[in-house]
Every structure is written in structure tokens, then in C-alpha cells.
Amino acid sequence: MSLDLLFALNWPWPYGLYAAALGLLAALPFVMMRRLRLAKEPDQPRRTDTRHPKQRLKIRIPV
């Protein structure tokens, strides 16, 4: 179900294009800031687990 049917909106078709263009323009500064921040960071591998190695969860499956 589309939102225009849900809210009973009957707008002409160009309004959808305008909304999509506005959404892209609103997202552009955030994408550019992220790209600049990533370009400034040094090329180092990132660790996804920041805990101490002994604190990591170890799961043992009894056989």
C-alpha cells in the first residue's frame, strides 16, 4: 500500500519527482561530510570488537 492511498492524497505526478529531488538534496551534505571524514582518517584496519581479548564471549558446545 502506498502512502498517498493511506493518507488519501491526490497530488499530480510531478510532486513525487520534486519530493525525491528534495530528499537527495537533503542527504547530499551528510554524504559529503562522511566522505571527507573518511578521507582524513589514516589507513588503518578497524577493530569492530573493542573489548579486551579475554573479555570476549567464548561459546563452547558440548559434544
mmCIF file of C-alpha atoms in Angstrom, residues 2-58:
data_model
loop_
_atom_site.group_PDB
_atom_site.id
_atom_site.type_symbol
_atom_site.label_atom_id
_atom_site.label_comp_id
_atom_site.label_asym_id
_atom_site.label_seq_id
_atom_site.Cartn_x
_atom_site.Cartn_y
_atom_site.Cartn_z
ATOM 1 C CA SER A 2 1.378 3.407 -0.887
ATOM 2 C CA LEU A 3 1.400 6.441 1.399
ATOM 3 C CA ASP A 4 -0.751 8.525 -0.910
ATOM 4 C CA LEU A 5 -3.533 5.949 -0.702
ATOM 5 C CA LEU A 6 -3.070 5.611 3.046
ATOM 6 C CA PHE A 7 -3.435 9.362 3.624
ATOM 7 C CA ALA A 8 -5.903 9.906 0.745
ATOM 8 C CA LEU A 9 -3.609 12.312 -1.121
ATOM 9 C CA ASN A 10 -4.377 13.068 -4.741
ATOM 10 C CA TRP A 11 -1.374 15.064 -5.929
ATOM 11 C CA PRO A 12 -0.163 15.393 -9.517
ATOM 12 C CA TRP A 13 2.718 13.130 -10.537
ATOM 13 C CA PRO A 14 5.473 15.828 -10.646
ATOM 14 C CA TYR A 15 5.193 16.260 -6.872
ATOM 15 C CA GLY A 16 6.742 12.819 -6.444
ATOM 16 C CA LEU A 17 9.739 13.864 -8.509
ATOM 17 C CA TYR A 18 10.058 17.067 -6.509
ATOM 18 C CA ALA A 19 9.971 15.108 -3.250
ATOM 19 C CA ALA A 20 12.626 12.667 -4.484
ATOM 20 C CA ALA A 21 14.874 15.526 -5.613
ATOM 21 C CA LEU A 22 14.412 17.293 -2.293
ATOM 22 C CA GLY A 23 15.338 14.102 -0.430
ATOM 23 C CA LEU A 24 18.512 13.697 -2.481
ATOM 24 C CA LEU A 25 19.483 17.316 -1.910
ATOM 25 C CA ALA A 26 18.878 16.968 1.827
ATOM 26 C CA ALA A 27 21.095 13.858 2.017
ATOM 27 C CA LEU A 28 23.947 15.338 -0.025
ATOM 28 C CA PRO A 29 25.648 17.345 2.788
ATOM 29 C CA PHE A 30 25.694 14.299 5.070
ATOM 30 C CA VAL A 31 27.211 12.098 2.377
ATOM 31 C CA MET A 32 29.859 14.700 1.608
ATOM 32 C CA MET A 33 30.756 15.149 5.300
ATOM 33 C CA ARG A 34 31.165 11.391 5.695
ATOM 34 C CA ARG A 35 33.374 11.163 2.613
ATOM 35 C CA LEU A 36 35.580 14.000 3.874
ATOM 36 C CA ARG A 37 35.877 12.416 7.323
ATOM 37 C CA LEU A 38 36.824 9.041 5.854
ATOM 38 C CA ALA A 39 39.404 10.685 3.580
ATOM 39 C CA LYS A 40 41.096 12.354 6.568
ATOM 40 C CA GLU A 41 41.378 9.161 8.629
ATOM 41 C CA PRO A 42 44.639 7.210 8.417
ATOM 42 C CA ASP A 43 44.601 3.911 6.562
ATOM 43 C CA GLN A 44 44.480 1.512 9.474
ATOM 44 C CA PRO A 45 42.415 -1.600 9.879
ATOM 45 C CA ARG A 46 39.431 -1.028 12.114
ATOM 46 C CA ARG A 47 38.628 -3.257 15.014
ATOM 47 C CA THR A 48 34.979 -3.975 15.434
ATOM 48 C CA ASP A 49 35.426 -5.536 18.858
ATOM 49 C CA THR A 50 36.961 -3.028 21.274
ATOM 50 C CA ARG A 51 36.833 -5.266 24.346
ATOM 51 C CA HIS A 52 39.869 -6.925 25.830
ATOM 52 C CA PRO A 53 40.541 -10.321 24.194
ATOM 53 C CA LYS A 54 39.984 -12.151 27.492
ATOM 54 C CA GLN A 55 36.581 -10.491 27.889
ATOM 55 C CA ARG A 56 35.221 -11.789 24.608
ATOM 56 C CA LEU A 57 32.409 -14.271 24.856
ATOM 57 C CA LYS A 58 33.556 -17.809 24.327
#
